[in-house]
Amino acid sequence: MQVPHRPIGLESPDLTSARRARDLEHLEAGHVVDVLVIGGGITGCGVALDAASRGLDVALVEAHDLAFGTSRWSSKLVHGGLRYLAHGDIAVAWESAVERGYLMSRIAPHLIRPLPHVMPWGADLRERSLVRMGLAAADVLRMVARTPRGTLGRSRTLDAATALQLIPALNPSGVAGATAHWDGQLVDDARLVVAVARTAARYGARIVTRTPALDVSGAGARVRDDHGRSIDIHARNVIVATGVWTSALDPQTHLTASRGSHVLLTPESLGHPRAALTVPVPGERSRYVFALPTREGFVIAGITDDEVSGALPDVPTAPDSDVTWILEHLSRALARPLTMADVIGTYAGLRPLVSTPGAPSADISRRHLVERRPEGHVVVTGGKLTTYRRMAEDAVNALGLGVPSVTASLPLVGAQSRRTPVPAGMPRRLVERYGAEAPRVLAHAAGDRALTEPVASGVPTLGVEVVHAVRCEGARDVEDVVERRTRIALVPAHLERAGPRVAEIVESCR
């Protein structure tokens, strides 16, 4: 299909309310876009960016808010697929290693930091040998993927004393030594989604949230606008990227929904760890529980992998049984067993796994699916957060438009080296979360220095972040801010303390 030539010109990346209104009005008026994307998670936003950066006229519609679904419920890791190596899924492991390298060195280095992962071992010599072989293979993948040594170091063996220094809560009598390997940790998964969406907007994509698609075809989609009216959006190509909810728009897609539950722990419960802890699950091949320290203060522990049947909730929750399972398996490596008193929050996400009849969800491949339907639209689903860019590239390639992708070397809004010095007077938090945009975020405090302060005692979010979320990142209400732009709501106690101040700032931005 011949695509009309559209010169690529960079626009403002800001997702303002005025821009959204203009974009929706333009689509309602009958404008025909080259590509209509359904879904505002990491995959849909990645598709919008890939298509727009190829010079295509793009619109994206999302039923709720950016990162509303699975994309914000990940483990916040950009990982190289070590687990998939153990399962023999070399293709997914290789793809993960390559995409991790792109993200950490070119696309979003400001949003990802190297994180050491420590796996203690006992007296089982066979287990030690298998772990070392797996890590050696992962090192080979890292090198072949050309990830610089300065970005991620090679794995190594630790003595017991060093392992205890990194994770003081380990049971010293059960640690004969440990292995350590490096992987990438996101400052926040929802922040990555917003950065991808804003970069797509910079290339001209129309990003329209709170506009659910009612049905799709190869020529467009019927959607519902803010006033409850059904309108038709016309497109030369349509790509459905709605994750675990894909079958609602495309019944031909068969997915298995797998729940991944997480627990947020106090850092004190693990002795303020300086590395992630990885503990094998007894009796299961290449399955682990982990505890990941974060810059937000809490430790993320997980993860379950259980098939979910029946109607899928918009916002899943972690059942008590999952929380107990995570705590019990982590406690096997600790001097003091974890209890509910150590838990300050929980969350769960639903993985969209391309169905394999009869296979447990933990054994289903994390490969993604891209297929064109007889009705003309393309479906992309499955995969992992780490490989979103490749999924998006494959989905746009499936349109057969003959225009190459450029996203492997395209930096997101705010991208800068992690080694960039923090300017004097600049809060380090803003640099870690906004990169090169940090000065602009801080500038929202002009005339109101109180906005440079945290929104509540013990809550790290600054007032300027709330302003930036509303004015520049498409947040339309308090929920968008606390749930997806700042993640204050991950810890219920933080939300209780910060909610009134956030509401006050959001109201002042209207």
XYZ file of C-alpha atoms in Angstrom, residues 135-459:
325
model
C 24.985 -16.851 34.127
C 27.870 -17.594 31.757
C 25.366 -17.987 28.921
C 23.721 -14.705 29.949
C 27.137 -12.995 29.842
C 27.625 -14.294 26.310
C 24.221 -12.918 25.294
C 25.093 -9.541 26.813
C 28.344 -9.388 24.855
C 26.827 -10.572 21.573
C 24.041 -8.011 22.031
C 26.851 -5.414 22.318
C 25.721 -4.044 25.652
C 28.726 -2.063 26.926
C 30.525 -3.437 30.012
C 30.117 0.008 31.543
C 26.345 -0.380 31.271
C 26.092 -3.890 32.691
C 29.009 -5.778 34.220
C 29.630 -9.502 33.943
C 28.416 -11.981 36.532
C 30.715 -13.125 39.324
C 30.968 -15.326 42.383
C 30.689 -13.845 45.876
C 31.876 -15.202 49.187
C 29.398 -15.410 52.061
C 30.689 -12.252 53.745
C 30.191 -10.134 50.626
C 26.700 -11.549 50.071
C 25.784 -10.588 53.646
C 27.146 -7.071 53.158
C 24.872 -6.601 50.137
C 21.827 -8.233 51.756
C 22.217 -8.068 55.558
C 18.976 -9.952 56.246
C 20.316 -13.231 54.819
C 20.584 -16.173 57.182
C 24.372 -16.450 57.676
C 24.211 -20.141 58.549
C 22.547 -20.918 55.214
C 24.900 -19.003 52.930
C 27.965 -20.801 51.614
C 28.459 -18.204 48.911
C 26.492 -16.567 46.125
C 26.461 -15.483 42.512
C 25.852 -11.930 41.366
C 24.694 -10.708 37.989
C 23.547 -7.329 36.695
C 20.272 -6.352 35.097
C 18.321 -3.147 34.442
C 15.807 -1.620 36.843
C 13.257 0.981 35.757
C 12.677 3.980 37.961
C 9.031 3.285 37.110
C 7.222 1.343 34.391
C 4.348 3.821 33.991
C 6.897 6.611 33.568
C 8.384 4.692 30.630
C 4.930 4.428 29.022
C 4.320 8.165 29.414
C 7.754 8.953 27.960
C 7.064 6.758 24.918
C 3.640 8.374 24.413
C 5.051 11.896 24.668
C 7.827 11.031 22.232
C 5.192 9.747 19.800
C 3.330 13.038 20.265
C 6.556 14.849 19.479
C 6.494 13.108 16.104
C 2.898 14.187 15.526
C 0.901 11.264 16.925
C -2.505 12.159 18.335
C -2.810 10.598 21.795
C -6.436 10.491 22.960
C -7.213 8.878 26.322
C -10.604 8.026 27.858
C -11.925 7.095 24.431
C -12.760 3.379 24.385
C -12.969 1.491 21.105
C -16.295 -0.291 20.662
C -15.398 -2.285 17.543
C -12.644 -2.320 14.938
C -12.071 -3.199 11.314
C -9.311 -2.686 8.789
C -10.723 0.739 7.933
C -11.011 2.273 11.379
C -12.851 1.951 14.658
C -16.003 3.101 16.364
C -15.166 4.795 19.663
C -17.042 6.545 22.468
C -16.098 10.136 23.265
C -16.265 12.134 26.517
C -19.971 12.818 26.060
C -20.946 9.185 25.491
C -21.367 9.645 21.746
C -20.262 6.960 19.310
C -18.029 8.298 16.569
C -16.182 6.645 13.703
C -12.448 7.161 13.280
C -11.238 6.435 9.759
C -7.851 4.869 9.095
C -5.910 3.221 6.316
C -4.512 0.734 8.856
C -5.548 -0.359 12.354
C -3.378 -2.028 14.994
C -4.988 -3.503 18.123
C -2.635 -3.479 21.122
C -4.904 -4.007 24.099
C -2.944 -6.715 25.895
C -4.848 -9.216 27.977
C -8.157 -7.622 26.902
C -7.503 -8.168 23.160
C -10.194 -10.800 22.693
C -12.898 -8.242 23.557
C -12.153 -6.509 20.249
C -10.715 -9.505 18.416
C -12.338 -12.828 19.398
C -9.909 -14.683 17.121
C -7.070 -13.996 19.556
C -6.737 -16.670 22.235
C -4.750 -15.677 25.300
C -4.014 -17.086 28.717
C -4.173 -14.479 31.475
C -1.536 -15.009 34.136
C -1.564 -13.081 37.407
C 1.747 -11.759 38.657
C 1.416 -10.542 42.250
C 3.922 -8.341 44.072
C 4.439 -7.291 47.669
C 5.994 -4.005 48.811
C 8.215 -4.428 51.865
C 9.888 -1.995 54.213
C 13.630 -1.733 53.516
C 14.260 -2.489 57.210
C 12.788 -5.973 56.751
C 15.778 -6.884 54.567
C 18.359 -4.793 56.406
C 18.346 -2.006 53.776
C 19.694 -4.192 50.949
C 22.166 -2.817 48.411
C 21.307 -5.475 45.827
C 18.355 -7.562 44.697
C 17.847 -10.964 46.293
C 16.936 -13.970 44.142
C 15.776 -17.231 45.771
C 14.995 -20.441 43.802
C 11.547 -21.967 44.295
C 12.015 -25.582 45.460
C 10.827 -28.281 43.106
C 10.289 -25.949 40.128
C 12.589 -25.567 37.162
C 14.091 -22.090 36.803
C 11.495 -20.344 38.927
C 12.487 -17.785 41.544
C 11.186 -15.238 43.995
C 12.996 -11.939 44.343
C 13.260 -8.775 46.407
C 14.235 -5.596 44.555
C 15.320 -2.448 46.440
C 14.078 0.780 44.834
C 14.955 4.459 44.964
C 11.437 5.102 46.292
C 12.434 3.422 49.544
C 10.331 0.267 49.460
C 11.416 -3.194 48.299
C 9.416 -4.943 45.560
C 9.043 -8.683 46.195
C 7.475 -11.226 43.879
C 6.360 -12.826 41.716
C 3.528 -15.284 41.219
C 2.493 -16.834 37.907
C -1.040 -18.207 38.150
C -3.596 -18.629 35.399
C -6.734 -16.503 35.755
C -10.052 -17.602 34.273
C -13.394 -15.906 33.876
C -14.057 -12.185 33.554
C -10.891 -10.114 33.863
C -10.915 -7.104 36.199
C -9.732 -3.718 34.951
C -7.563 -3.421 38.070
C -6.478 -6.809 39.483
C -5.454 -7.268 43.104
C -3.032 -9.600 44.852
C -4.927 -12.215 46.899
C -3.739 -13.052 50.404
C -2.623 -16.484 49.217
C -0.191 -14.888 46.751
C 1.186 -12.559 49.414
C 1.719 -15.472 51.798
C 3.410 -17.541 49.081
C 5.884 -14.745 48.281
C 6.719 -14.084 51.937
C 7.216 -17.759 52.734
C 9.540 -18.435 49.804
C 11.655 -15.341 50.411
C 11.895 -16.167 54.098
C 13.697 -19.425 53.296
C 16.856 -17.378 52.717
C 16.466 -14.936 55.611
C 17.524 -14.917 59.243
C 14.080 -13.632 60.285
C 10.917 -14.802 58.512
C 8.890 -12.058 56.850
C 5.396 -11.339 58.191
C 2.449 -9.192 57.180
C 3.839 -6.491 59.465
C 6.646 -6.005 56.914
C 4.163 -5.408 54.061
C 3.298 -1.796 53.167
C 1.522 -2.448 49.862
C 0.624 -5.018 47.222
C -0.253 -5.037 43.522
C -0.866 -7.493 40.716
C -0.865 -7.453 36.929
C -2.284 -9.744 34.256
C 0.150 -11.047 31.649
C -1.243 -11.643 28.142
C 0.290 -14.997 27.192
C -0.272 -16.449 23.741
C -2.098 -19.669 24.605
C -0.391 -23.038 24.546
C -3.027 -25.749 25.155
C -2.373 -27.726 28.336
C 0.724 -25.813 29.461
C 0.948 -24.180 32.922
C 1.115 -20.392 32.634
C 4.655 -20.363 34.093
C 5.805 -22.517 31.148
C 4.114 -20.566 28.335
C 6.582 -18.730 26.132
C 6.793 -14.955 26.434
C 7.035 -14.581 22.663
C 4.760 -12.007 21.114
C 2.111 -12.458 18.463
C 1.596 -10.254 15.409
C -1.175 -11.288 13.008
C -3.308 -9.623 10.366
C -6.978 -10.539 10.559
C -9.307 -11.158 7.575
C -11.126 -7.940 8.529
C -7.896 -6.084 7.740
C -6.646 -5.007 11.171
C -3.425 -6.195 12.796
C -3.230 -7.613 16.327
C -0.094 -7.443 18.495
C -0.041 -9.027 21.931
C 1.963 -11.256 24.278
C 5.608 -10.407 24.839
C 7.148 -8.502 27.726
C 7.720 -4.922 28.762
C 11.424 -5.205 27.910
C 10.666 -6.123 24.295
C 7.915 -3.565 23.645
C 9.977 -1.755 20.989
C 10.552 -4.896 18.948
C 6.870 -5.805 19.249
C 5.932 -2.377 17.949
C 8.387 -2.588 15.061
C 7.050 -5.997 14.036
C 3.446 -4.756 14.216
C 4.100 -1.762 11.962
C 6.182 -3.914 9.602
C 3.143 -6.191 9.263
C 1.334 -3.357 7.504
C 3.711 -3.810 4.577
C 4.273 -0.084 4.072
C 7.935 -0.353 3.093
C 9.158 2.354 5.488
C 11.935 1.211 7.873
C 11.797 1.585 11.644
C 14.172 3.996 13.385
C 13.250 3.399 17.034
C 16.270 1.252 17.941
C 18.344 4.430 18.037
C 15.666 7.011 18.849
C 15.971 8.557 22.347
C 12.819 9.188 24.332
C 11.898 12.617 25.656
C 14.295 13.430 28.495
C 16.903 10.838 27.556
C 20.393 11.534 28.828
C 23.315 9.575 30.202
C 23.088 8.411 33.809
C 26.532 9.931 34.236
C 25.317 13.458 33.454
C 26.191 15.618 36.489
C 23.281 16.823 38.613
C 23.167 20.662 38.364
C 23.602 22.625 41.578
C 20.275 23.178 43.314
C 18.543 20.474 41.261
C 16.843 17.705 43.291
C 18.467 14.394 42.315
C 15.020 12.810 42.238
C 13.968 14.985 39.294
C 17.055 14.026 37.292
C 16.458 10.331 37.969
C 12.809 10.503 36.888
C 12.814 13.163 34.149
C 16.386 13.230 32.849
C 17.077 16.203 30.608
C 13.595 17.586 31.352
C 14.393 18.024 35.062
C 15.075 21.803 34.794
C 11.738 22.245 33.052
C 9.938 20.300 35.783
C 11.624 22.367 38.482
C 10.613 25.571 36.650
C 6.968 24.839 37.516
C 7.842 26.106 41.001
C 8.465 29.650 39.766
C 6.526 31.905 42.103
C 5.668 29.074 44.508
C 8.715 27.520 46.159
C 6.453 25.240 48.198
C 6.137 23.132 45.039
C 9.778 22.062 45.449
C 8.855 20.289 48.692
C 7.495 16.732 49.080
C 3.704 16.514 48.931
C 3.627 14.889 52.387
C 5.960 13.745 55.124
C 7.693 10.517 54.164
C 6.449 10.700 50.561
